[in-house]
Amino acid sequence: MAAPGLRLGAERLFEMPAVLERLSRSNSTSQAFAEVLRLPKQQLRKLLYPLQEVERFLAPDGRQDLHLRIFDPSPEDIARADNVFMATERNRIDYVSSAVRIDHAPDLPRPEGHTKKMNFFKVGKHFTVVDMPGYGYKAPEDFVDMVETYLKERRNLKRTFLLVDSVVGIQKTDNIAIEMCEEFALPYVIVLTKIDKCSKGHLLKQVLQIQKFVNRKTQGCFPQLFPVSAVTFSGIHLLRCFIASVTGNLD
């Protein structure tokens, strides 16, 4: 189920000097990401492929239950995807508008994905990110009407991203959101947040539990989890690459 055209990537960390030379010649990466690629190998692996850090703590026969390499882009692919998210004069990242109902939503032809609030952000000419209201105890009163209608009727919605706190795992409210995505037959992804707050042992436990849940209880969820940290940026580049891939921006 790897995205078409993506080369298997983790092994290419061992070829990093050659990778850097190719990227430098082609001018296909930003200076900031070029600095990322110069990190020591172990630190770079943790930053780009955080699930493989978890894999190291598993017995060989237990690794088959983890879908670690379904989406396994090379560092070059990740660098190209990072440019999609780089704000430049030619690739503007702009707030478009906000909406509380689907009929207030702007008519945008680009593919969309959403996270927390119903705010629309245009990422260059590539796609639109729709930030949706949280579905926890602070959810707005019209949450159901707003979100259900959007999920049912938004035809250019490509992928839904559900943020699950890796410290506490899947909660009742997460189950409600998952059931909604399953009922509407929407393709969605589970993103594990705050992995910097977990010990390696606790993160491993959560990944195993959630992966088992995904394997047995879901149909529309992408089999691979995406652990991320907004503090250390671990996993963020890989998630960006996945978004660029499913919206057709790595072709």
PDB file of C-alpha atoms in Angstrom:
ATOM      1  CA  MET A   1       0.000   0.000   0.000  1.00  0.00           C
ATOM      2  CA  ALA A   2       2.978   2.313  -0.332  1.00  0.00           C
ATOM      3  CA  ALA A   3       2.177   5.430  -2.310  1.00  0.00           C
ATOM      4  CA  PRO A   4       2.996   5.033  -6.018  1.00  0.00           C
ATOM      5  CA  GLY A   5       6.419   6.276  -7.041  1.00  0.00           C
ATOM      6  CA  LEU A   6       7.865   6.389  -3.533  1.00  0.00           C
ATOM      7  CA  ARG A   7      11.123   4.548  -2.973  1.00  0.00           C
ATOM      8  CA  LEU A   8      11.724   2.655   0.254  1.00  0.00           C
ATOM      9  CA  GLY A   9      13.450   5.170   2.406  1.00  0.00           C
ATOM     10  CA  ALA A  10      14.875   4.224   5.796  1.00  0.00           C
ATOM     11  CA  GLU A  11      17.788   2.262   4.333  1.00  0.00           C
ATOM     12  CA  ARG A  12      18.780   5.364   2.350  1.00  0.00           C
ATOM     13  CA  LEU A  13      19.841   7.048   5.566  1.00  0.00           C
ATOM     14  CA  PHE A  14      23.022   5.048   5.209  1.00  0.00           C
ATOM     15  CA  GLU A  15      23.603   6.778   1.855  1.00  0.00           C
ATOM     16  CA  MET A  16      23.085  10.264   3.283  1.00  0.00           C
ATOM     17  CA  PRO A  17      26.233  11.911   1.830  1.00  0.00           C
ATOM     18  CA  ALA A  18      25.129  10.838  -1.654  1.00  0.00           C
ATOM     19  CA  VAL A  19      21.570  11.969  -0.922  1.00  0.00           C
ATOM     20  CA  LEU A  20      22.789  15.412   0.142  1.00  0.00           C
ATOM     21  CA  GLU A  21      24.911  15.729  -2.976  1.00  0.00           C
ATOM     22  CA  ARG A  22      21.972  14.848  -5.247  1.00  0.00           C
ATOM     23  CA  LEU A  23      19.647  17.258  -3.466  1.00  0.00           C
ATOM     24  CA  SER A  24      22.255  20.013  -3.606  1.00  0.00           C
ATOM     25  CA  ARG A  25      22.744  19.550  -7.355  1.00  0.00           C
ATOM     26  CA  SER A  26      19.032  19.594  -8.076  1.00  0.00           C
ATOM     27  CA  ASN A  27      18.202  22.497  -5.723  1.00  0.00           C
ATOM     28  CA  SER A  28      15.168  20.431  -4.719  1.00  0.00           C
ATOM     29  CA  THR A  29      15.300  21.135  -0.998  1.00  0.00           C
ATOM     30  CA  SER A  30      15.280  24.165   1.250  1.00  0.00           C
ATOM     31  CA  GLN A  31      18.298  25.192   3.271  1.00  0.00           C
ATOM     32  CA  ALA A  32      16.384  24.384   6.471  1.00  0.00           C
ATOM     33  CA  PHE A  33      15.680  20.808   5.414  1.00  0.00           C
ATOM     34  CA  ALA A  34      19.234  20.395   4.139  1.00  0.00           C
ATOM     35  CA  GLU A  35      20.343  21.108   7.720  1.00  0.00           C
ATOM     36  CA  VAL A  36      17.934  18.443   8.963  1.00  0.00           C
ATOM     37  CA  LEU A  37      19.534  15.903   6.617  1.00  0.00           C
ATOM     38  CA  ARG A  38      22.945  16.652   8.138  1.00  0.00           C
ATOM     39  CA  LEU A  39      21.888  15.421  11.588  1.00  0.00           C
ATOM     40  CA  PRO A  40      23.589  12.276  12.949  1.00  0.00           C
ATOM     41  CA  LYS A  41      22.025   9.107  11.534  1.00  0.00           C
ATOM     42  CA  GLN A  42      20.286   7.965  14.724  1.00  0.00           C
ATOM     43  CA  GLN A  43      18.853  11.428  15.396  1.00  0.00           C
ATOM     44  CA  LEU A  44      17.732  11.731  11.787  1.00  0.00           C
ATOM     45  CA  ARG A  45      16.002   8.337  11.847  1.00  0.00           C
ATOM     46  CA  LYS A  46      14.119   9.331  15.005  1.00  0.00           C
ATOM     47  CA  LEU A  47      13.089  12.628  13.408  1.00  0.00           C
ATOM     48  CA  LEU A  48      11.976  11.258  10.030  1.00  0.00           C
ATOM     49  CA  TYR A  49      10.835   7.717  10.885  1.00  0.00           C
ATOM     50  CA  PRO A  50       9.723   7.669  14.559  1.00  0.00           C
ATOM     51  CA  LEU A  51       7.875   4.341  14.288  1.00  0.00           C
ATOM     52  CA  GLN A  52      11.167   2.630  13.542  1.00  0.00           C
ATOM     53  CA  GLU A  53      12.411   3.770  16.937  1.00  0.00           C
ATOM     54  CA  VAL A  54       9.503   1.787  18.404  1.00  0.00           C
ATOM     55  CA  GLU A  55      10.336  -1.191  16.185  1.00  0.00           C
ATOM     56  CA  ARG A  56      13.737  -1.558  17.847  1.00  0.00           C
ATOM     57  CA  PHE A  57      12.067  -2.578  21.100  1.00  0.00           C
ATOM     58  CA  LEU A  58       9.943  -5.345  19.590  1.00  0.00           C
ATOM     59  CA  ALA A  59      10.799  -9.025  19.318  1.00  0.00           C
ATOM     60  CA  PRO A  60      11.132 -10.064  15.638  1.00  0.00           C
ATOM     61  CA  ASP A  61       7.881 -12.056  15.679  1.00  0.00           C
ATOM     62  CA  GLY A  62       5.997  -9.059  17.078  1.00  0.00           C
ATOM     63  CA  ARG A  63       6.968  -6.692  14.266  1.00  0.00           C
ATOM     64  CA  GLN A  64       4.549  -8.214  11.787  1.00  0.00           C
ATOM     65  CA  ASP A  65       1.655  -6.596  13.684  1.00  0.00           C
ATOM     66  CA  LEU A  66       3.062  -3.116  13.112  1.00  0.00           C
ATOM     67  CA  HIS A  67       2.639  -1.524   9.696  1.00  0.00           C
ATOM     68  CA  LEU A  68       5.865   0.440   9.816  1.00  0.00           C
ATOM     69  CA  ARG A  69       6.810   0.503   6.158  1.00  0.00           C
ATOM     70  CA  ILE A  70       3.546   0.775   4.251  1.00  0.00           C
ATOM     71  CA  PHE A  71       4.338   4.426   3.645  1.00  0.00           C
ATOM     72  CA  ASP A  72       8.128   4.539   3.572  1.00  0.00           C
ATOM     73  CA  PRO A  73       9.348   7.436   1.410  1.00  0.00           C
ATOM     74  CA  SER A  74      13.003   8.169   0.813  1.00  0.00           C
ATOM     75  CA  PRO A  75      14.656  11.288   2.270  1.00  0.00           C
ATOM     76  CA  GLU A  76      14.501  12.787  -1.248  1.00  0.00           C
ATOM     77  CA  ASP A  77      10.720  12.281  -1.340  1.00  0.00           C
ATOM     78  CA  ILE A  78      10.370  13.855   2.103  1.00  0.00           C
ATOM     79  CA  ALA A  79      12.511  16.809   0.993  1.00  0.00           C
ATOM     80  CA  ARG A  80      10.323  17.364  -2.084  1.00  0.00           C
ATOM     81  CA  ALA A  81       7.183  17.208   0.052  1.00  0.00           C
ATOM     82  CA  ASP A  82       8.657  19.669   2.532  1.00  0.00           C
ATOM     83  CA  ASN A  83       8.881  22.236  -0.258  1.00  0.00           C
ATOM     84  CA  VAL A  84       5.106  21.970  -0.735  1.00  0.00           C
ATOM     85  CA  PHE A  85       4.715  23.317   2.814  1.00  0.00           C
ATOM     86  CA  MET A  86       7.418  25.971   2.486  1.00  0.00           C
ATOM     87  CA  ALA A  87       5.875  29.436   2.352  1.00  0.00           C
ATOM     88  CA  THR A  88       7.447  31.485  -0.432  1.00  0.00           C
ATOM     89  CA  GLU A  89       6.369  34.307  -2.713  1.00  0.00           C
ATOM     90  CA  ARG A  90       5.304  31.747  -5.327  1.00  0.00           C
ATOM     91  CA  ASN A  91       3.910  29.236  -2.833  1.00  0.00           C
ATOM     92  CA  ARG A  92       1.793  31.270  -0.440  1.00  0.00           C
ATOM     93  CA  ILE A  93       0.130  29.668   2.580  1.00  0.00           C
ATOM     94  CA  ASP A  94      -2.905  31.806   3.347  1.00  0.00           C
ATOM     95  CA  TYR A  95      -5.914  31.810   5.608  1.00  0.00           C
ATOM     96  CA  VAL A  96      -8.990  31.760   3.351  1.00  0.00           C
ATOM     97  CA  SER A  97     -12.052  31.939   5.596  1.00  0.00           C
ATOM     98  CA  SER A  98     -13.950  30.349   8.481  1.00  0.00           C
ATOM     99  CA  ALA A  99     -17.290  28.562   8.425  1.00  0.00           C
ATOM    100  CA  VAL A 100     -19.765  27.236  10.986  1.00  0.00           C
ATOM    101  CA  ARG A 101     -21.918  25.413   8.439  1.00  0.00           C
ATOM    102  CA  ILE A 102     -21.168  23.697   5.149  1.00  0.00           C
ATOM    103  CA  ASP A 103     -23.090  26.347   3.189  1.00  0.00           C
ATOM    104  CA  HIS A 104     -20.683  28.951   4.616  1.00  0.00           C
ATOM    105  CA  ALA A 105     -17.658  27.025   3.356  1.00  0.00           C
ATOM    106  CA  PRO A 106     -15.761  28.557   0.421  1.00  0.00           C
ATOM    107  CA  ASP A 107     -16.090  26.901  -2.974  1.00  0.00           C
ATOM    108  CA  LEU A 108     -12.546  25.624  -3.437  1.00  0.00           C
ATOM    109  CA  PRO A 109     -11.538  23.118  -6.124  1.00  0.00           C
ATOM    110  CA  ARG A 110      -8.410  21.872  -4.355  1.00  0.00           C
ATOM    111  CA  PRO A 111      -8.317  18.615  -2.363  1.00  0.00           C
ATOM    112  CA  GLU A 112      -8.902  19.058   1.367  1.00  0.00           C
ATOM    113  CA  GLY A 113      -7.940  17.351   4.635  1.00  0.00           C
ATOM    114  CA  HIS A 114      -8.905  18.509   8.130  1.00  0.00           C
ATOM    115  CA  THR A 115      -7.770  18.390  11.757  1.00  0.00           C
ATOM    116  CA  LYS A 116      -9.483  20.488  14.438  1.00  0.00           C
ATOM    117  CA  LYS A 117     -11.357  23.670  13.481  1.00  0.00           C
ATOM    118  CA  MET A 118     -13.462  24.646  10.504  1.00  0.00           C
ATOM    119  CA  ASN A 119     -10.952  27.208   9.278  1.00  0.00           C
ATOM    120  CA  PHE A 120      -9.719  27.005   5.692  1.00  0.00           C
ATOM    121  CA  PHE A 121      -6.035  27.434   4.797  1.00  0.00           C
ATOM    122  CA  LYS A 122      -4.778  27.386   1.221  1.00  0.00           C
ATOM    123  CA  VAL A 123      -1.375  25.728   0.741  1.00  0.00           C
ATOM    124  CA  GLY A 124      -0.110  27.254  -2.496  1.00  0.00           C
ATOM    125  CA  LYS A 125      -1.924  25.818  -5.515  1.00  0.00           C
ATOM    126  CA  HIS A 126      -1.721  22.331  -4.057  1.00  0.00           C
ATOM    127  CA  PHE A 127      -4.498  21.719  -1.517  1.00  0.00           C
ATOM    128  CA  THR A 128      -6.542  23.209   1.320  1.00  0.00           C
ATOM    129  CA  VAL A 129      -6.200  22.257   4.978  1.00  0.00           C
ATOM    130  CA  VAL A 130      -9.442  22.532   6.940  1.00  0.00           C
ATOM    131  CA  ASP A 131      -8.933  22.851  10.683  1.00  0.00           C
ATOM    132  CA  MET A 132     -12.051  21.442  12.378  1.00  0.00           C
ATOM    133  CA  PRO A 133     -13.573  21.917  15.848  1.00  0.00           C
ATOM    134  CA  GLY A 134     -12.341  19.532  18.525  1.00  0.00           C
ATOM    135  CA  TYR A 135     -14.789  16.763  19.391  1.00  0.00           C
ATOM    136  CA  GLY A 136     -14.039  16.634  23.121  1.00  0.00           C
ATOM    137  CA  TYR A 137     -15.802  18.327  26.017  1.00  0.00           C
ATOM    138  CA  LYS A 138     -15.130  21.782  24.504  1.00  0.00           C
ATOM    139  CA  ALA A 139     -16.886  20.943  21.238  1.00  0.00           C
ATOM    140  CA  PRO A 140     -19.292  23.694  20.091  1.00  0.00           C
ATOM    141  CA  GLU A 141     -23.030  23.123  20.456  1.00  0.00           C
ATOM    142  CA  ASP A 142     -23.540  22.823  16.700  1.00  0.00           C
ATOM    143  CA  PHE A 143     -20.613  20.422  16.320  1.00  0.00           C
ATOM    144  CA  VAL A 144     -22.691  17.489  15.046  1.00  0.00           C
ATOM    145  CA  ASP A 145     -24.555  19.504  12.416  1.00  0.00           C
ATOM    146  CA  MET A 146     -21.362  21.222  11.316  1.00  0.00           C
ATOM    147  CA  VAL A 147     -19.021  18.251  11.136  1.00  0.00           C
ATOM    148  CA  GLU A 148     -21.417  15.519   9.995  1.00  0.00           C
ATOM    149  CA  THR A 149     -22.676  17.649   7.122  1.00  0.00           C
ATOM    150  CA  TYR A 150     -19.142  18.568   6.088  1.00  0.00           C
ATOM    151  CA  LEU A 151     -17.958  14.955   6.143  1.00  0.00           C
ATOM    152  CA  LYS A 152     -20.990  13.736   4.206  1.00  0.00           C
ATOM    153  CA  GLU A 153     -21.152  16.437   1.552  1.00  0.00           C
ATOM    154  CA  ARG A 154     -17.640  17.792   0.928  1.00  0.00           C
ATOM    155  CA  ARG A 155     -16.738  16.089  -2.359  1.00  0.00           C
ATOM    156  CA  ASN A 156     -13.131  17.253  -2.555  1.00  0.00           C
ATOM    157  CA  LEU A 157     -12.274  15.945   0.911  1.00  0.00           C
ATOM    158  CA  LYS A 158      -9.357  13.569   0.314  1.00  0.00           C
ATOM    159  CA  ARG A 159      -8.344  12.487   3.800  1.00  0.00           C
ATOM    160  CA  THR A 160      -9.398  13.044   7.396  1.00  0.00           C
ATOM    161  CA  PHE A 161      -6.777  13.188  10.151  1.00  0.00           C
ATOM    162  CA  LEU A 162      -7.831  12.250  13.686  1.00  0.00           C
ATOM    163  CA  LEU A 163      -5.480  13.481  16.401  1.00  0.00           C
ATOM    164  CA  VAL A 164      -5.147  11.020  19.281  1.00  0.00           C
ATOM    165  CA  ASP A 165      -3.174  11.908  22.408  1.00  0.00           C
ATOM    166  CA  SER A 166      -0.472   9.238  22.690  1.00  0.00           C
ATOM    167  CA  VAL A 167      -0.281   9.718  26.464  1.00  0.00           C
ATOM    168  CA  VAL A 168      -3.902   8.635  27.103  1.00  0.00           C
ATOM    169  CA  GLY A 169      -4.659   6.625  23.954  1.00  0.00           C
ATOM    170  CA  ILE A 170      -8.050   6.249  22.277  1.00  0.00           C
ATOM    171  CA  GLN A 171     -10.827   7.716  24.440  1.00  0.00           C
ATOM    172  CA  LYS A 172     -14.617   7.608  24.174  1.00  0.00           C
ATOM    173  CA  THR A 173     -14.732  10.801  22.119  1.00  0.00           C
ATOM    174  CA  ASP A 174     -12.101   9.377  19.749  1.00  0.00           C
ATOM    175  CA  ASN A 175     -14.277   6.301  19.273  1.00  0.00           C
ATOM    176  CA  ILE A 176     -17.220   8.519  18.317  1.00  0.00           C
ATOM    177  CA  ALA A 177     -15.107  10.284  15.682  1.00  0.00           C
ATOM    178  CA  ILE A 178     -13.807   6.950  14.365  1.00  0.00           C
ATOM    179  CA  GLU A 179     -17.338   5.537  14.162  1.00  0.00           C
ATOM    180  CA  MET A 180     -18.401   8.628  12.202  1.00  0.00           C
ATOM    181  CA  CYS A 181     -15.607   8.154   9.668  1.00  0.00           C
ATOM    182  CA  GLU A 182     -16.411   4.456   9.358  1.00  0.00           C
ATOM    183  CA  GLU A 183     -20.137   5.112   8.933  1.00  0.00           C
ATOM    184  CA  PHE A 184     -19.496   7.630   6.137  1.00  0.00           C
ATOM    185  CA  ALA A 185     -16.868   5.348   4.510  1.00  0.00           C
ATOM    186  CA  LEU A 186     -14.234   8.092   4.700  1.00  0.00           C
ATOM    187  CA  PRO A 187     -10.512   7.351   4.347  1.00  0.00           C
ATOM    188  CA  TYR A 188      -8.827   8.599   7.514  1.00  0.00           C
ATOM    189  CA  VAL A 189      -5.547   8.521   9.388  1.00  0.00           C
ATOM    190  CA  ILE A 190      -4.764   8.332  13.098  1.00  0.00           C
ATOM    191  CA  VAL A 191      -2.042  10.776  14.153  1.00  0.00           C
ATOM    192  CA  LEU A 192      -0.529  10.116  17.588  1.00  0.00           C
ATOM    193  CA  THR A 193       0.361  13.452  19.160  1.00  0.00           C
ATOM    194  CA  LYS A 194       2.632  14.425  22.080  1.00  0.00           C
ATOM    195  CA  ILE A 195       5.040  11.518  21.655  1.00  0.00           C
ATOM    196  CA  ASP A 196       7.672  13.641  23.391  1.00  0.00           C
ATOM    197  CA  LYS A 197       5.572  13.321  26.573  1.00  0.00           C
ATOM    198  CA  CYS A 198       5.785   9.496  26.585  1.00  0.00           C
ATOM    199  CA  SER A 199       8.530   7.192  27.747  1.00  0.00           C
ATOM    200  CA  LYS A 200       9.618   4.722  25.072  1.00  0.00           C
ATOM    201  CA  GLY A 201       7.912   1.918  26.969  1.00  0.00           C
ATOM    202  CA  HIS A 202       4.605   3.774  27.278  1.00  0.00           C
ATOM    203  CA  LEU A 203       4.685   4.843  23.629  1.00  0.00           C
ATOM    204  CA  LEU A 204       5.366   1.263  22.558  1.00  0.00           C
ATOM    205  CA  LYS A 205       2.386   0.060  24.628  1.00  0.00           C
ATOM    206  CA  GLN A 206       0.082   2.684  23.103  1.00  0.00           C
ATOM    207  CA  VAL A 207       1.253   1.982  19.551  1.00  0.00           C
ATOM    208  CA  LEU A 208       0.660  -1.750  19.970  1.00  0.00           C
ATOM    209  CA  GLN A 209      -2.809  -1.246  21.491  1.00  0.00           C
ATOM    210  CA  ILE A 210      -3.935   1.298  18.906  1.00  0.00           C
ATOM    211  CA  GLN A 211      -2.458  -0.697  16.019  1.00  0.00           C
ATOM    212  CA  LYS A 212      -4.375  -3.773  17.175  1.00  0.00           C
ATOM    213  CA  PHE A 213      -7.536  -1.668  17.354  1.00  0.00           C
ATOM    214  CA  VAL A 214      -6.966  -0.340  13.822  1.00  0.00           C
ATOM    215  CA  ASN A 215      -6.313  -3.825  12.440  1.00  0.00           C
ATOM    216  CA  ARG A 216      -9.381  -5.422  14.007  1.00  0.00           C
ATOM    217  CA  LYS A 217     -11.990  -2.688  14.314  1.00  0.00           C
ATOM    218  CA  THR A 218     -11.594  -0.354  11.336  1.00  0.00           C
ATOM    219  CA  GLN A 219     -12.083  -0.490   7.594  1.00  0.00           C
ATOM    220  CA  GLY A 220     -11.283   3.037   6.398  1.00  0.00           C
ATOM    221  CA  CYS A 221      -8.302   3.840   8.612  1.00  0.00           C
ATOM    222  CA  PHE A 222      -4.883   3.892   6.947  1.00  0.00           C
ATOM    223  CA  PRO A 223      -3.050   0.917   8.517  1.00  0.00           C
ATOM    224  CA  GLN A 224       0.049   2.898   9.490  1.00  0.00           C
ATOM    225  CA  LEU A 225      -0.047   5.218  12.498  1.00  0.00           C
ATOM    226  CA  PHE A 226       1.720   8.579  12.341  1.00  0.00           C
ATOM    227  CA  PRO A 227       3.372   9.493  15.683  1.00  0.00           C
ATOM    228  CA  VAL A 228       4.343  13.166  15.873  1.00  0.00           C
ATOM    229  CA  SER A 229       5.739  15.735  18.267  1.00  0.00           C
ATOM    230  CA  ALA A 230       5.064  19.442  17.883  1.00  0.00           C
ATOM    231  CA  VAL A 231       8.005  20.083  20.234  1.00  0.00           C
ATOM    232  CA  THR A 232      10.801  18.026  18.658  1.00  0.00           C
ATOM    233  CA  PHE A 233       9.174  17.938  15.179  1.00  0.00           C
ATOM    234  CA  SER A 234       9.618  14.159  15.124  1.00  0.00           C
ATOM    235  CA  GLY A 235       7.318  12.571  12.527  1.00  0.00           C
ATOM    236  CA  ILE A 236       6.130  15.912  11.131  1.00  0.00           C
ATOM    237  CA  HIS A 237       8.166  15.650   7.928  1.00  0.00           C
ATOM    238  CA  LEU A 238       6.829  12.140   7.262  1.00  0.00           C
ATOM    239  CA  LEU A 239       3.248  13.284   7.822  1.00  0.00           C
ATOM    240  CA  ARG A 240       3.788  16.200   5.437  1.00  0.00           C
ATOM    241  CA  CYS A 241       5.087  13.767   2.834  1.00  0.00           C
ATOM    242  CA  PHE A 242       1.996  11.585   3.255  1.00  0.00           C
ATOM    243  CA  ILE A 243      -0.298  14.592   2.793  1.00  0.00           C
ATOM    244  CA  ALA A 244       1.614  15.655  -0.321  1.00  0.00           C
ATOM    245  CA  SER A 245       1.297  12.105  -1.637  1.00  0.00           C
ATOM    246  CA  VAL A 246      -2.451  11.628  -1.097  1.00  0.00           C
ATOM    247  CA  THR A 247      -3.179  15.048  -2.618  1.00  0.00           C
ATOM    248  CA  GLY A 248      -1.163  14.204  -5.726  1.00  0.00           C
ATOM    249  CA  ASN A 249       1.756  16.538  -5.132  1.00  0.00           C
ATOM    250  CA  LEU A 250       4.617  14.062  -5.301  1.00  0.00           C
ATOM    251  CA  ASP A 251       3.996  12.939  -8.891  1.00  0.00           C
TER     252      ASP A 251
END
